[in-house]
PDB file of C-alpha atoms in Angstrom:
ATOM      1  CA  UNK A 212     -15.459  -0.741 -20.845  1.00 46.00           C
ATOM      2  CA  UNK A 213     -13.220   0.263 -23.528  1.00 44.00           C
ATOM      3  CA  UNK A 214      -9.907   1.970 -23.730  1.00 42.00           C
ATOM      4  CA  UNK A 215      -7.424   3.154 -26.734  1.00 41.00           C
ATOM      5  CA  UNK A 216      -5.234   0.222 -27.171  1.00 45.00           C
ATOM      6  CA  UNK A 217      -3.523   0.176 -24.421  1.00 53.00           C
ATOM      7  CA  UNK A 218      -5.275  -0.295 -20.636  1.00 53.00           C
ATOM      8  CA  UNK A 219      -6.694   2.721 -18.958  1.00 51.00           C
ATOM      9  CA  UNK A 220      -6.513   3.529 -15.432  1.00 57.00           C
ATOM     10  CA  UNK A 221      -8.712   1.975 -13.224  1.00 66.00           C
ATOM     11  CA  UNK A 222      -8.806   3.529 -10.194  1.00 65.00           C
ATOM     12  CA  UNK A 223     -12.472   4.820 -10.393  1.00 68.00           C
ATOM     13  CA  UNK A 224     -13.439   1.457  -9.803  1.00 67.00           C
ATOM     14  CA  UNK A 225     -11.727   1.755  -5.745  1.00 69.00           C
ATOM     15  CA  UNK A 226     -14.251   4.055  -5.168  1.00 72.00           C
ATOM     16  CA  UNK A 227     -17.242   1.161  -5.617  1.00 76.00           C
ATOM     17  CA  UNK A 228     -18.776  -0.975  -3.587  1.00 80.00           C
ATOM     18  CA  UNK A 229     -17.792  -4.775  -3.789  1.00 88.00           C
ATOM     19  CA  UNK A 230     -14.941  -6.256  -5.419  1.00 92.00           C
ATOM     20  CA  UNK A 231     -13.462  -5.199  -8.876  1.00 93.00           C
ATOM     21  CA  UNK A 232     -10.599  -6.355 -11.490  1.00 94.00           C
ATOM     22  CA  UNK A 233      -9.747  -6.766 -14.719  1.00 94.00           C
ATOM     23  CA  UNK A 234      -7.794  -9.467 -16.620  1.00 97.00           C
ATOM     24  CA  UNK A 235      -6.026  -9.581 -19.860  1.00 96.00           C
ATOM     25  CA  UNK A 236      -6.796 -11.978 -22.630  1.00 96.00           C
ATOM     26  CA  UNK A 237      -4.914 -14.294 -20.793  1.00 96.00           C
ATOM     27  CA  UNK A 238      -6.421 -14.156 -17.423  1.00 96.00           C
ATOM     28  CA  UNK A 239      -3.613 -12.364 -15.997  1.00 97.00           C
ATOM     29  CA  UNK A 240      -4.672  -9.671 -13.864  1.00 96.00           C
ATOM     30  CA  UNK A 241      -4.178  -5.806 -14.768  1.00 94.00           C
ATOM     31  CA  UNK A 242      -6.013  -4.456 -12.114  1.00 92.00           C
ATOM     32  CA  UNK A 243      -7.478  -5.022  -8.942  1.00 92.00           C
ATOM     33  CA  UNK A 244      -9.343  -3.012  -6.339  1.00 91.00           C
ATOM     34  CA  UNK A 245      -8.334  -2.633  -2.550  1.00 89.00           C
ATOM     35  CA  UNK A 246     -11.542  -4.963  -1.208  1.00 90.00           C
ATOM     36  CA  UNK A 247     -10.663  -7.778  -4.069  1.00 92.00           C
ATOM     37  CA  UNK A 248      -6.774  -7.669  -3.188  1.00 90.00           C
ATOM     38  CA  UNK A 249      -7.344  -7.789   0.914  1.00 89.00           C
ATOM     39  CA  UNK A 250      -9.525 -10.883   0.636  1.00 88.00           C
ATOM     40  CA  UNK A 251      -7.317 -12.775  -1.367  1.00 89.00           C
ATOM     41  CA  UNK A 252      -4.669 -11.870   0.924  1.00 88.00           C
ATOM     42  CA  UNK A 253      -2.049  -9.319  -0.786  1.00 88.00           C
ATOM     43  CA  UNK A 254      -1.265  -5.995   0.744  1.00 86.00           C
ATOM     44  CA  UNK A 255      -1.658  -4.052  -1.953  1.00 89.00           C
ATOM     45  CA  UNK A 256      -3.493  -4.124  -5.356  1.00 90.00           C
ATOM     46  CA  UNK A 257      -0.457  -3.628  -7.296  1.00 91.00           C
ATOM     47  CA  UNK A 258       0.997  -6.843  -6.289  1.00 92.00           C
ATOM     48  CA  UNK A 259      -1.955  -8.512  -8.229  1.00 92.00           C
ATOM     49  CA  UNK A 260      -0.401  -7.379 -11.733  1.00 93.00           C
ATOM     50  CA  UNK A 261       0.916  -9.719 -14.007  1.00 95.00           C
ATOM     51  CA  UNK A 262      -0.547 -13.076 -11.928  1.00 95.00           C
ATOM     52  CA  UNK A 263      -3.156 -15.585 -12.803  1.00 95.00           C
ATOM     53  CA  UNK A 264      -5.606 -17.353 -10.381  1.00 94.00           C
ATOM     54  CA  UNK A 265      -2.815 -19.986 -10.349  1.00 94.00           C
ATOM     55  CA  UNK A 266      -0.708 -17.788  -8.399  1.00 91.00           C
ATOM     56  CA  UNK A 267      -3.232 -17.318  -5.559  1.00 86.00           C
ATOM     57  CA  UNK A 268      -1.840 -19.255  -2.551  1.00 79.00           C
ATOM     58  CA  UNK A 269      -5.117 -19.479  -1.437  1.00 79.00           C
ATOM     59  CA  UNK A 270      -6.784 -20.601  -4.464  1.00 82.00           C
ATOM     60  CA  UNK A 271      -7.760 -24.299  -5.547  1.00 84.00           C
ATOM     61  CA  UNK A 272      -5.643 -24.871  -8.667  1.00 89.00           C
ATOM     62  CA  UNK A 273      -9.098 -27.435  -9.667  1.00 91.00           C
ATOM     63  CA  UNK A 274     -11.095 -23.612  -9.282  1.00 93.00           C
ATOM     64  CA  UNK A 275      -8.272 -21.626 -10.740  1.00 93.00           C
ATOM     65  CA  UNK A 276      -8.962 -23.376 -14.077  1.00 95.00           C
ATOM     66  CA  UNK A 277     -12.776 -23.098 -13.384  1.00 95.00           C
ATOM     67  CA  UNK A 278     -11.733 -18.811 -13.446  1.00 96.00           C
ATOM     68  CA  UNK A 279      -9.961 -19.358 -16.624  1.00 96.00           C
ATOM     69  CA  UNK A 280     -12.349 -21.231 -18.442  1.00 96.00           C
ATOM     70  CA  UNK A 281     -15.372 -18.540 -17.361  1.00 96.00           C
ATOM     71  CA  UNK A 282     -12.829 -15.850 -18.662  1.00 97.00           C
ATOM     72  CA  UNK A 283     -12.352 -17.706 -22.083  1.00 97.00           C
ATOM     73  CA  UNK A 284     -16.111 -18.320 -22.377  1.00 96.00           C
ATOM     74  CA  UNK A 285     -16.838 -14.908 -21.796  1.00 96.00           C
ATOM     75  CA  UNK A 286     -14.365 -14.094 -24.158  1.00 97.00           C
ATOM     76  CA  UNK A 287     -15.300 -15.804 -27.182  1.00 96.00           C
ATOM     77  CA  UNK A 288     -19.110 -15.186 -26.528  1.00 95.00           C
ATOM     78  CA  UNK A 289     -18.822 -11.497 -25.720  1.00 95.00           C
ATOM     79  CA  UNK A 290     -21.807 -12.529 -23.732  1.00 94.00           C
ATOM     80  CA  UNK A 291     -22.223 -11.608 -19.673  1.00 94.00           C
ATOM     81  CA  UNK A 292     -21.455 -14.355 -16.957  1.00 94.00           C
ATOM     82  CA  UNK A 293     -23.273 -14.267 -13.473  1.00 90.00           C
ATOM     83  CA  UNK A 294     -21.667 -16.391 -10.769  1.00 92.00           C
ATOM     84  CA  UNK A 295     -22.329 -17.984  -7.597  1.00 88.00           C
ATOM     85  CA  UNK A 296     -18.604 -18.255  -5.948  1.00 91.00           C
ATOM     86  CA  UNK A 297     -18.273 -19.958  -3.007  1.00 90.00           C
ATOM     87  CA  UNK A 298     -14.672 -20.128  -1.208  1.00 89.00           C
ATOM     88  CA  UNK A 299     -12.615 -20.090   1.550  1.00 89.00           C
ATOM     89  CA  UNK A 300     -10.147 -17.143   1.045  1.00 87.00           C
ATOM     90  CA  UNK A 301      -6.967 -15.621   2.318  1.00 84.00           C
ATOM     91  CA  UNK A 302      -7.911 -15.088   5.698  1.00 84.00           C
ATOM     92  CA  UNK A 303      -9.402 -18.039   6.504  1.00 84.00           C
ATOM     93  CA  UNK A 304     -13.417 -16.882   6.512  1.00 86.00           C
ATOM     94  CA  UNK A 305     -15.282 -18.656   3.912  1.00 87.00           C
ATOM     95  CA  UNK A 306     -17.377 -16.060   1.720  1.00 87.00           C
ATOM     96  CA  UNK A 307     -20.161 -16.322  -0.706  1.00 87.00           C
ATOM     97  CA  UNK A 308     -19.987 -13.697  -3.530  1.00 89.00           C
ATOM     98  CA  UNK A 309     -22.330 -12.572  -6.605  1.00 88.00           C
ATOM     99  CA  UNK A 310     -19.798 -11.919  -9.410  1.00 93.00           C
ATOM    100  CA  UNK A 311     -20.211 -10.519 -12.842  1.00 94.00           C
ATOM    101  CA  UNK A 312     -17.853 -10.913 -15.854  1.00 96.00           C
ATOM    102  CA  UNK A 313     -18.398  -8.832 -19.180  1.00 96.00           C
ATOM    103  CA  UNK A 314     -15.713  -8.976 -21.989  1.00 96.00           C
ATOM    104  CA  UNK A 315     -13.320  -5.614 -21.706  1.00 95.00           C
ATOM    105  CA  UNK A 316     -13.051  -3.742 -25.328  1.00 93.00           C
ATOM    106  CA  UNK A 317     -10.605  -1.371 -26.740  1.00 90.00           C
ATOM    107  CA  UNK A 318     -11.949   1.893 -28.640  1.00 88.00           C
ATOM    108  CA  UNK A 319     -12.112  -0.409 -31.834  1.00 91.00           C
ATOM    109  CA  UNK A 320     -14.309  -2.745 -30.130  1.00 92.00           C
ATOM    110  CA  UNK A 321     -11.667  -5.686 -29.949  1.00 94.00           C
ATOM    111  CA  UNK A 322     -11.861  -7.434 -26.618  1.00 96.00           C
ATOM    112  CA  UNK A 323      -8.784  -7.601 -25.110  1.00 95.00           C
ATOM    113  CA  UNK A 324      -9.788  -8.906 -22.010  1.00 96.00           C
ATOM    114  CA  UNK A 325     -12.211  -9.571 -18.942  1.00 97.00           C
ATOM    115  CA  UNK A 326     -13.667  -7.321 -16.504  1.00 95.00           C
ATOM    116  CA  UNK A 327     -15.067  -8.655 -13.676  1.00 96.00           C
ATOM    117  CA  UNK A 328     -17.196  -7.548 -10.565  1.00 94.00           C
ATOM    118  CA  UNK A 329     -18.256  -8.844  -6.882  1.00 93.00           C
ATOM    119  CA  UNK A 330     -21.126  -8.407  -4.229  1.00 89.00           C
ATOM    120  CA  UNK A 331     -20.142 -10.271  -0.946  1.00 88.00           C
ATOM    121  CA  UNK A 332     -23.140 -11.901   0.142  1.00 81.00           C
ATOM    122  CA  UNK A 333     -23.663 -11.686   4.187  1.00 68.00           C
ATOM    123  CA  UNK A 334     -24.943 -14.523   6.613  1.00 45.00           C
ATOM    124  CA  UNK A 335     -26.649 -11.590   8.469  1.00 36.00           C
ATOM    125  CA  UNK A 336     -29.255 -10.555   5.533  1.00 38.00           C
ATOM    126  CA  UNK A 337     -31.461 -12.146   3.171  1.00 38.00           C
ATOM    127  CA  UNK A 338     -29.760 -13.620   0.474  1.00 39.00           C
ATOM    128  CA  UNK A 339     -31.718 -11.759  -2.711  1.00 41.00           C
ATOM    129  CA  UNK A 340     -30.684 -13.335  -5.917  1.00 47.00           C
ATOM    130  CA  UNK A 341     -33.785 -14.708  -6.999  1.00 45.00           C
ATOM    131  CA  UNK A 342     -34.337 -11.755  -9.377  1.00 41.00           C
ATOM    132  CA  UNK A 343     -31.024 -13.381 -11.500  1.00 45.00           C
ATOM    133  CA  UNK A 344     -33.657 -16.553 -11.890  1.00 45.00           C
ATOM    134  CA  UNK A 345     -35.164 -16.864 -15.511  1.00 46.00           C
ATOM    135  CA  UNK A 346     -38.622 -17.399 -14.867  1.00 46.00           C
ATOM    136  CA  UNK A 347     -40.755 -18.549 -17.613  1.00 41.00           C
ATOM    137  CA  UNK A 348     -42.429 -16.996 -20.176  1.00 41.00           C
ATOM    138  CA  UNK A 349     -45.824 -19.221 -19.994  1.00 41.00           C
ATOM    139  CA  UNK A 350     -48.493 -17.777 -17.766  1.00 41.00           C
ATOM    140  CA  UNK A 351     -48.636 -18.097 -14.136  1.00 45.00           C
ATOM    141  CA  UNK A 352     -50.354 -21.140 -12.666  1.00 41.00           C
ATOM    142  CA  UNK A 353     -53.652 -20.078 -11.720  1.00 42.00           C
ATOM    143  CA  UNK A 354     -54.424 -22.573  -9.534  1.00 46.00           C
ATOM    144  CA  UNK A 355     -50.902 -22.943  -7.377  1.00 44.00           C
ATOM    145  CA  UNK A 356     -49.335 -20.028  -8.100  1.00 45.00           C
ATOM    146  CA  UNK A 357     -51.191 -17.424  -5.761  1.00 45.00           C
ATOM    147  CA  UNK A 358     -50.891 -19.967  -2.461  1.00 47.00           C
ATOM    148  CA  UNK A 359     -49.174 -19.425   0.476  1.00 44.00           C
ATOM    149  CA  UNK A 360     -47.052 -22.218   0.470  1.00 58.00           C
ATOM    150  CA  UNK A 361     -45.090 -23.477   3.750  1.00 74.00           C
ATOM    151  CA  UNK A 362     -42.846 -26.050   3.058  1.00 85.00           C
ATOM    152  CA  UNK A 363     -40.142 -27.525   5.380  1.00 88.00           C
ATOM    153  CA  UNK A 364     -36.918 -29.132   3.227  1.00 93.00           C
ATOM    154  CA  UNK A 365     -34.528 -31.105   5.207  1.00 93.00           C
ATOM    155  CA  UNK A 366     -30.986 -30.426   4.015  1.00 92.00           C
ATOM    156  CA  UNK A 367     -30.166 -32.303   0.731  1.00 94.00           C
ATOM    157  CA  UNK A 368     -33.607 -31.327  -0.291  1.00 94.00           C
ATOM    158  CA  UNK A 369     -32.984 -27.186   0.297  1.00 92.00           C
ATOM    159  CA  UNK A 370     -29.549 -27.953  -1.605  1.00 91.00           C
ATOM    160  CA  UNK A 371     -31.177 -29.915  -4.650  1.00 94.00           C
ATOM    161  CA  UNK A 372     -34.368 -27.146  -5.063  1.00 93.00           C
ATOM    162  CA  UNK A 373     -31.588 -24.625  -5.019  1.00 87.00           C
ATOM    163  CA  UNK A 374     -29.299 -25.878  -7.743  1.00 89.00           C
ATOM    164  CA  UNK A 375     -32.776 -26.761  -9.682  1.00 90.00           C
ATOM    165  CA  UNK A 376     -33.811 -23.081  -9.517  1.00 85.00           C
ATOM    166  CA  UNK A 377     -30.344 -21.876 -11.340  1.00 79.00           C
ATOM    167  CA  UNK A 378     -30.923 -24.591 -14.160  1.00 82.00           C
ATOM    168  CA  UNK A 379     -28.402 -27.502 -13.357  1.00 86.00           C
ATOM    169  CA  UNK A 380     -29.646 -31.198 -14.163  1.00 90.00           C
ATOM    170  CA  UNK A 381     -29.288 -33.684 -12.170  1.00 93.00           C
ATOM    171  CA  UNK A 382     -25.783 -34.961 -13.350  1.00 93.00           C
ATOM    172  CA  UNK A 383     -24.202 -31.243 -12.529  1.00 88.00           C
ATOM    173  CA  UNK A 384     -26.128 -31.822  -9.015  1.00 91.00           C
ATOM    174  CA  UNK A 385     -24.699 -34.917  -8.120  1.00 93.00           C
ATOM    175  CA  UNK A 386     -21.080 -33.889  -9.261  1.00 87.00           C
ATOM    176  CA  UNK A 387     -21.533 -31.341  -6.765  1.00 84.00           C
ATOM    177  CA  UNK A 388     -23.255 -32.883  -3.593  1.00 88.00           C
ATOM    178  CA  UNK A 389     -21.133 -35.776  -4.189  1.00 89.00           C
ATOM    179  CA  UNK A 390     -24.260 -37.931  -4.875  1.00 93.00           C
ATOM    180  CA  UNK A 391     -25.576 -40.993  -7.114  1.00 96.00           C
ATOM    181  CA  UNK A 392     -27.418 -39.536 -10.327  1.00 95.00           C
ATOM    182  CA  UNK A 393     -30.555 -41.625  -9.193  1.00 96.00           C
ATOM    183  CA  UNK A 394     -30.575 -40.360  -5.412  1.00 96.00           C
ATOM    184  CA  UNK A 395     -30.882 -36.121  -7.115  1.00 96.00           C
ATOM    185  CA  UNK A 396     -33.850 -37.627  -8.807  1.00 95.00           C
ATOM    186  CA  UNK A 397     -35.223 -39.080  -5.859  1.00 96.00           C
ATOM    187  CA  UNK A 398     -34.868 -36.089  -4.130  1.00 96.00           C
ATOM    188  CA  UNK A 399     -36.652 -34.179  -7.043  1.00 96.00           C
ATOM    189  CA  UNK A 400     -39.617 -36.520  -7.234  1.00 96.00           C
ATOM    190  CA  UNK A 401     -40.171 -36.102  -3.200  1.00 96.00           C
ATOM    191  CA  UNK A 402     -39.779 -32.436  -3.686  1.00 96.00           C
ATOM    192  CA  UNK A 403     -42.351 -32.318  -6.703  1.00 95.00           C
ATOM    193  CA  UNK A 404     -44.380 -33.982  -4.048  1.00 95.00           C
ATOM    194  CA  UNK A 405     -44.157 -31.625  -1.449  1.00 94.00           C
ATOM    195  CA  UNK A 406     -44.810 -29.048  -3.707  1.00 94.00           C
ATOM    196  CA  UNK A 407     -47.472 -30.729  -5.174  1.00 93.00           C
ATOM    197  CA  UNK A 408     -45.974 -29.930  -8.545  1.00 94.00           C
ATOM    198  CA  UNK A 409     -46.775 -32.096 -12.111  1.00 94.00           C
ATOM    199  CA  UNK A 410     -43.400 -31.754 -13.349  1.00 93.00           C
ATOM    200  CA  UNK A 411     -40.250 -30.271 -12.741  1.00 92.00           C
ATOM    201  CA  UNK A 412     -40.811 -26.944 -14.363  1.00 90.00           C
ATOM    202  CA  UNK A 413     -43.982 -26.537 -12.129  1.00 93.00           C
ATOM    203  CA  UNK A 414     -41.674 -27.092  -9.374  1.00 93.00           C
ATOM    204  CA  UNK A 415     -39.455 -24.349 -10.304  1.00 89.00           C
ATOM    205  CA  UNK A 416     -42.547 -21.655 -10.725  1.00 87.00           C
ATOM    206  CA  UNK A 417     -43.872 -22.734  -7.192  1.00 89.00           C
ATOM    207  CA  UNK A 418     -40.629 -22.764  -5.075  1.00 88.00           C
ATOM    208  CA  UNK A 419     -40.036 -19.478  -6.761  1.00 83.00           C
ATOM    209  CA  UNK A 420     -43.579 -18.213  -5.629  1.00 82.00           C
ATOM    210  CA  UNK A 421     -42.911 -19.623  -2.264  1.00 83.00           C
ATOM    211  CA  UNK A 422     -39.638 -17.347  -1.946  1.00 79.00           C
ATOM    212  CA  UNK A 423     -36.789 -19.870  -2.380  1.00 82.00           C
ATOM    213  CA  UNK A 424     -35.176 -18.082  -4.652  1.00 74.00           C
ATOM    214  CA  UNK A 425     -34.217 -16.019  -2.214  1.00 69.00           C
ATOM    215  CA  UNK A 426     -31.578 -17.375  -0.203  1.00 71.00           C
ATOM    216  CA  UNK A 427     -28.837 -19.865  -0.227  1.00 77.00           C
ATOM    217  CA  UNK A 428     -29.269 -23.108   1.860  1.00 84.00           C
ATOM    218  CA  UNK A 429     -26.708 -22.591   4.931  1.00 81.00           C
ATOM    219  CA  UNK A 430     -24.771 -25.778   4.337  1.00 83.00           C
ATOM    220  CA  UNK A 431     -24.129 -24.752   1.216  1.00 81.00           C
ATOM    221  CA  UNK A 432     -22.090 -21.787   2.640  1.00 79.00           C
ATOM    222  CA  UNK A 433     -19.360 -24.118   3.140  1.00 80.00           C
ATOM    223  CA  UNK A 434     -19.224 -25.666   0.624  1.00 80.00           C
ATOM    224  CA  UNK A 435     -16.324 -24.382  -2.130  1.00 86.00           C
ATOM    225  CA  UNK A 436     -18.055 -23.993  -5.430  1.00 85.00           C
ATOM    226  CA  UNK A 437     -18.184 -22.135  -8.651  1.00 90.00           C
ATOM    227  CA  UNK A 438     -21.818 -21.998 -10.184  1.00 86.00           C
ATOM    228  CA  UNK A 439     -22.686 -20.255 -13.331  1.00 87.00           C
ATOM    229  CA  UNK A 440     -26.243 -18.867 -12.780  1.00 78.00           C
ATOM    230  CA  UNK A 441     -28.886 -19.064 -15.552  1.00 61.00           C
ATOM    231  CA  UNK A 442     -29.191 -15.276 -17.482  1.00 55.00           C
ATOM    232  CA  UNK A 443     -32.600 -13.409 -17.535  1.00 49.00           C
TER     233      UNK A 443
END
């Protein structure tokens, strides 16, 4: 989005689904829709101006600077962030959101800011964001690829296959399950087992065949995170 120097109105955006906002080159908000200012409990979107993450009263100051640093990467790579947020917010219900954060131009191309944008994902439907997986270019693994697999994961297992499919390692996975290094490995060898997989990117291709891509393990739900998700 670009604008002539100085920021444009906004209010289009109100009239989209999901939340919206916009931040200046110093992560302080310009502009925030109706949906993104009720769940992170203000009455009105104009109260948002002029405050950073570290103002929300709600907000984790440890996730605040997580925000910040996402808005300065996107900033000095001009490149596209997708992220899997995971939070407790204003009102007390924990949510799990899709959000998208682009650089926001002026009319000379000069970014001059962050815009960023929100799908709510619901308990009640299928979670779909396995199309935001990269898959890999190789072929398709003719002998595993086309079978009907039906695999039961306890829970550590469903959580370590899902931060596998979105590209973390195993040091990034422990940080977050609050595990030993060693113990995510175990649990990837035993799930290259169950799947039957050589390796770890065979594992990938075959729990993506198998559909679970497509949904986030429930105990993960409540669980506050902030995960960068790999680009296609």
């Amino acid at each position: 989005m670009k604008n002539n120097g100085s920021y444009p109105s906004f209010d289009i955006l109100n009239q989209l689904p999901g939340c919206w906002g916009c931040k200046d080159i110093n992560s302080a908000f310009i502009y925030v829709n109706e949906e993104y200012s009720k769940i992170i409990g203000l009455k009105n979107p104009q109260e948002c101006i002029g405050l950073t993450d570290f103002d929300m009263p709600y907000l984790n100051k440890k996730y605040a600077k997580i925000f910040q640093q996402q808005d300065l990467q996107v900033i000095e790579s001009d490149k596209k962030l997708r992220i899997l947020d995971i939070h407790p917010y204003a009102d007390g219900h924990w949510r799990a959101h899709l959000f998208t954060k682009i650089a926001l131009k002026n009319d000379k191309n000069k970014i001059i800011g962050t815009l960023f944008s929100g799908i709510e994902l619901k308990h009640t439907s299928l979670l779909e964001i396995g199309h935001w997986i990269c898959r890999s270019d190789t072929a398709k693994l003719q002998d595993k690829g086309n079978q009907s697999l039906n695999i039961a994961l306890n829970t550590r297992e469903s959580e370590v296959l899902f931060l596998l499919l979105y590209g973390k390692k195993p040091q990034y996975i422990s940080k977050i399950l609050q595990l030993a290094v060693k113990t995510v490995e175990n649990y990837v060898v035993r799930l290259r087992e169950k799947f039957n997989a050589n390796s770890k990117g065979e594992l990938i291709e075959l729990a993506l065949d198998a559909g679970f891509g497509s949904h986030i393990p429930e105990s993960m739900l409540k669980t506050q995170q902030s995960i960068v998700l790999k680009e296609c």
